[in-house]
Amino acid sequence: GAVVSQHPSWVICKSGTSVKIECRSLDFQATTMFWYRQFPKQSLMLMATSNEGSKATYEQGVEKDKFLINHASLTLSTLTVTSAHPEDSSFYICSATQGLAGLQYFGPGTRLTVT
Amino acid sequence: SQQGEEDPQALSIQEGENATMNCSYKTSINNLQWYRQNSGRGLVHLILIRSNEREKHSGRLRVTLDTSKKSSSLLITASRAADTASYFCATDWGAQKLVFGQGTRLTINP
């Protein structure tokens, strides 16, 4: 149980285009989903927290107009990287939790390369 | 930065030896968790220790927590080649948000 999937697992896009990453909780309803970014050989940095049906809360320094997050249902959250630039190339990981005291279950990550 | 520190940053040992990784954090916590990440993959949850616990075991894993020193350690006994991965500690203080340490890259040599 408690499986989280991400799609796509990797994507290459051209500079200036937008790319959407999906995060799904497969066997539970996720009240909250989190989006992280991880640069090579570095740790995970929280980008934003999203609750179903409400606006995402972004961490300091994360541009909300560039990283659009939608949490339309209890099993799906999407992250759209708009007008992507090479410096947005990174590993994006989502996690989902069932409740206030619940563990975070992590997806397998999406490798984004912007050329 | 809220991020904690882990040491060593990299550790290379022989198969069968024990591996110890340390994590220090900066604020009061509710829980501390350890995760494993294989190269290019997502995170695998290893163990959670609550702030009122001092030690926890899970198979070959032993975690200690010293809240007075704001530090934790992860011991992997009888290491195997499959234990080669990066290991991260993560803390939370009740707001659900996790703050990750910098990670330790562990290499087990056959």
Short mmCIF file of C-alpha atoms in Angstrom, two decimals:
data_model
loop_
_atom_site.label_atom_id
_atom_site.label_comp_id
_atom_site.label_asym_id
_atom_site.label_seq_id
_atom_site.Cartn_x
_atom_site.Cartn_y
_atom_site.Cartn_z
CA GLY A 1 0.00 0.00 0.00
CA ALA A 2 0.80 3.73 -0.02
CA VAL A 3 2.19 3.91 -3.52
CA VAL A 4 2.89 7.22 -5.23
CA SER A 5 3.62 7.44 -8.93
CA GLN A 6 5.02 10.20 -11.08
CA HIS A 7 4.74 10.76 -14.78
CA PRO A 8 6.81 11.15 -16.79
CA SER A 9 9.89 9.58 -15.22
CA TRP A 10 12.08 11.71 -17.42
CA VAL A 11 11.48 14.53 -19.89
CA ILE A 12 13.59 16.67 -22.18
CA CYS A 13 12.21 19.97 -23.31
CA LYS A 14 13.45 23.02 -25.15
CA SER A 15 14.14 26.29 -23.42
CA GLY A 16 11.03 28.48 -23.27
CA THR A 17 8.51 25.66 -23.35
CA SER A 18 6.39 24.39 -20.48
CA VAL A 19 6.31 20.91 -19.05
CA LYS A 20 3.80 19.24 -16.76
CA ILE A 21 4.67 16.59 -14.18
CA GLU A 22 1.96 14.47 -12.57
CA CYS A 23 1.98 12.98 -9.10
CA ARG A 24 -0.61 10.37 -8.19
CA SER A 25 -1.40 8.50 -5.01
CA LEU A 26 -2.46 5.11 -6.29
CA ASP A 27 -4.06 3.43 -3.32
CA PHE A 28 -4.91 6.18 -0.86
CA GLN A 29 -6.38 9.63 -0.77
CA ALA A 30 -3.75 12.27 -0.25
CA THR A 31 -4.90 15.28 1.69
CA THR A 32 -1.56 16.96 1.17
CA MET A 33 1.10 16.63 -1.49
CA PHE A 34 4.58 18.10 -1.47
CA TRP A 35 6.91 18.98 -4.33
CA TYR A 36 10.68 18.83 -3.93
CA ARG A 37 13.58 19.65 -6.19
CA GLN A 38 16.94 17.92 -6.02
CA PHE A 39 20.05 19.03 -7.88
CA PRO A 40 22.81 16.47 -8.57
CA LYS A 41 24.53 15.20 -5.45
CA GLN A 42 22.50 17.54 -3.30
CA SER A 43 19.64 17.15 -0.88
CA LEU A 44 15.92 17.60 -1.42
CA MET A 45 14.60 21.11 -1.15
CA LEU A 46 10.90 21.63 -0.53
CA MET A 47 9.32 23.80 -3.21
CA ALA A 48 5.68 23.87 -2.21
CA THR A 49 2.90 22.22 -0.24
CA SER A 50 -0.45 21.64 -1.87
CA ASN A 51 -3.75 20.71 -0.31
CA GLU A 52 -6.63 19.41 -2.37
CA GLY A 53 -8.88 22.19 -3.58
CA SER A 54 -6.79 25.08 -2.31
CA LYS A 55 -3.86 27.14 -3.51
CA ALA A 56 -0.39 25.77 -2.98
CA THR A 57 1.90 27.27 -0.38
CA TYR A 58 5.32 28.03 -1.83
CA GLU A 59 8.60 28.08 0.04
CA GLN A 60 10.62 31.25 0.14
CA GLY A 61 12.51 31.82 -3.09
CA VAL A 62 10.28 29.59 -5.23
CA GLU A 63 8.49 31.50 -8.00
CA LYS A 64 4.83 30.56 -7.92
CA ASP A 65 4.23 31.92 -11.41
CA LYS A 66 6.98 29.74 -12.79
CA PHE A 67 6.13 26.55 -10.93
CA LEU A 68 2.37 26.15 -11.18
CA ILE A 69 0.88 23.57 -8.86
CA ASN A 70 -2.62 22.20 -9.15
CA HIS A 71 -4.12 19.72 -6.68
CA ALA A 72 -7.49 19.11 -8.28
CA SER A 73 -8.33 15.82 -6.60
CA LEU A 74 -7.33 13.75 -3.61
CA THR A 75 -5.18 11.52 -5.80
CA LEU A 76 -3.57 13.91 -8.27
CA SER A 77 -1.30 16.91 -8.10
CA THR A 78 0.48 18.47 -11.06
CA LEU A 79 3.55 20.67 -11.28
CA THR A 80 3.95 22.73 -14.42
CA VAL A 81 7.31 24.32 -15.08
CA THR A 82 6.54 27.30 -17.29
CA SER A 83 8.98 28.93 -19.70
CA ALA A 84 11.61 26.42 -18.71
CA HIS A 85 15.28 27.39 -18.71
CA PRO A 86 18.38 25.17 -18.50
CA GLU A 87 18.79 26.10 -14.83
CA ASP A 88 15.42 24.43 -14.16
CA SER A 89 16.98 21.11 -15.11
CA SER A 90 16.70 19.00 -11.99
CA PHE A 91 15.14 15.96 -10.35
CA TYR A 92 11.61 16.73 -9.18
CA ILE A 93 10.11 14.50 -6.51
CA CYS A 94 6.62 14.57 -5.06
CA SER A 95 5.31 13.07 -1.87
CA ALA A 96 1.84 12.51 -0.50
CA THR A 97 0.41 12.14 2.96
CA GLN A 98 -2.94 10.96 4.22
CA GLY A 99 -3.41 13.15 7.22
CA LEU A 100 -1.84 15.61 9.61
CA ALA A 101 0.23 12.98 11.36
CA GLY A 102 0.79 10.76 8.35
CA LEU A 103 4.05 9.68 6.84
CA GLN A 104 5.05 11.18 3.52
CA TYR A 105 5.17 8.62 0.74
CA PHE A 106 7.53 9.59 -2.06
CA GLY A 107 7.18 9.16 -5.79
CA PRO A 108 10.05 7.84 -7.92
CA GLY A 109 10.94 11.28 -9.23
CA THR A 110 11.00 13.00 -12.63
CA ARG A 111 14.25 13.95 -14.29
CA LEU A 112 13.79 17.22 -16.23
CA THR A 113 16.41 18.33 -18.73
CA VAL A 114 15.96 21.68 -20.45
CA THR A 115 18.06 22.18 -23.55
CA SER B 1 19.01 27.63 6.19
CA GLN B 2 16.95 25.15 8.16
CA GLN B 3 18.74 22.18 6.69
CA GLY B 4 20.66 19.96 8.96
CA GLU B 5 24.08 18.57 8.39
CA GLU B 6 25.13 15.01 7.89
CA ASP B 7 28.53 13.52 8.24
CA PRO B 8 30.39 12.09 6.70
CA GLN B 9 29.37 13.39 3.28
CA ALA B 10 30.75 10.21 1.77
CA LEU B 11 31.63 6.87 3.31
CA SER B 12 33.25 3.87 1.66
CA ILE B 13 33.57 0.57 3.52
CA GLN B 14 34.02 -3.13 2.86
CA GLU B 15 31.08 -5.47 2.67
CA GLY B 16 30.33 -6.92 6.06
CA GLU B 17 31.54 -3.90 8.00
CA ASN B 18 29.25 -1.58 9.93
CA ALA B 19 28.41 1.89 8.61
CA THR B 20 27.58 4.83 10.86
CA MET B 21 26.15 8.10 9.64
CA ASN B 22 25.39 11.15 11.73
CA CYS B 23 22.83 13.89 11.39
CA SER B 24 22.57 17.19 13.23
CA TYR B 25 19.63 19.56 13.08
CA LYS B 26 18.89 23.07 14.23
CA THR B 27 15.38 23.36 15.66
CA SER B 28 13.17 21.40 18.05
CA ILE B 29 11.54 18.46 16.35
CA ASN B 30 8.58 16.13 16.61
CA ASN B 31 10.10 13.29 14.62
CA LEU B 32 13.30 12.41 12.81
CA GLN B 33 13.28 10.04 9.88
CA TRP B 34 15.92 8.33 7.81
CA TYR B 35 15.54 7.69 4.10
CA ARG B 36 17.58 5.84 1.50
CA GLN B 37 17.91 6.98 -2.10
CA ASN B 38 19.45 4.87 -4.80
CA SER B 39 21.04 6.84 -7.62
CA GLY B 40 18.41 8.61 -9.71
CA ARG B 41 15.52 7.12 -7.79
CA GLY B 42 12.94 8.21 -5.25
CA LEU B 43 13.20 7.91 -1.51
CA VAL B 44 12.66 4.79 0.53
CA HIS B 45 11.57 5.33 4.12
CA LEU B 46 13.76 3.44 6.56
CA ILE B 47 12.79 4.38 10.07
CA LEU B 48 11.06 7.08 12.13
CA ILE B 49 12.08 7.99 15.65
CA ARG B 50 9.99 10.31 17.78
CA SER B 51 11.43 13.09 19.88
CA ASN B 52 10.67 11.18 23.10
CA GLU B 53 12.50 8.07 21.90
CA ARG B 54 16.22 7.51 22.24
CA GLU B 55 16.84 4.40 20.19
CA LYS B 56 15.05 2.34 17.60
CA HIS B 57 15.87 -0.82 15.69
CA SER B 58 14.67 -2.22 12.40
CA GLY B 59 16.46 -5.28 11.08
CA ARG B 60 20.08 -4.31 10.50
CA LEU B 61 19.33 -0.66 11.21
CA ARG B 62 19.81 1.08 14.52
CA VAL B 63 18.90 4.72 15.00
CA THR B 64 19.68 6.84 18.02
CA LEU B 65 18.41 10.29 18.85
CA ASP B 66 19.90 12.79 21.27
CA THR B 67 17.61 15.79 21.46
CA SER B 68 19.93 17.62 23.87
CA LYS B 69 22.62 17.60 21.20
CA LYS B 70 20.13 17.86 18.33
CA SER B 71 21.72 14.88 16.66
CA SER B 72 20.91 11.41 15.41
CA SER B 73 22.90 8.50 14.09
CA LEU B 74 22.08 5.65 11.74
CA LEU B 75 24.01 2.43 12.08
CA ILE B 76 23.83 -0.23 9.39
CA THR B 77 25.31 -3.50 10.58
CA ALA B 78 26.81 -6.23 8.42
CA SER B 79 26.67 -4.05 5.31
CA ARG B 80 25.86 -5.49 1.89
CA ALA B 81 26.57 -4.27 -1.62
CA ALA B 82 22.85 -3.48 -1.96
CA ASP B 83 23.17 -0.92 0.84
CA THR B 84 25.13 1.33 -1.53
CA ALA B 85 22.99 4.48 -1.72
CA SER B 86 22.61 7.98 -0.34
CA TYR B 87 21.10 8.26 3.11
CA PHE B 88 19.20 11.32 4.31
CA CYS B 89 17.81 12.33 7.65
CA ALA B 90 14.70 14.47 7.71
CA THR B 91 13.09 16.31 10.58
CA ASP B 92 9.63 17.71 11.16
CA TRP B 93 8.27 19.88 13.91
CA GLY B 94 4.56 19.36 13.57
CA ALA B 95 3.89 21.35 10.42
CA GLN B 96 4.19 18.24 8.24
CA LYS B 97 7.01 19.82 6.28
CA LEU B 98 10.20 17.79 6.20
CA VAL B 99 13.64 19.37 6.33
CA PHE B 100 16.30 17.12 4.86
CA GLY B 101 19.94 16.87 5.79
CA GLN B 102 22.65 17.08 3.16
CA GLY B 103 22.96 13.31 2.92
CA THR B 104 25.70 10.72 3.18
CA ARG B 105 26.79 8.79 0.08
CA LEU B 106 27.55 5.27 1.20
CA THR B 107 29.54 2.88 -0.97
CA ILE B 108 29.89 -0.76 0.00
CA ASN B 109 32.85 -2.41 -1.68
CA PRO B 110 32.60 -6.15 -2.38
#
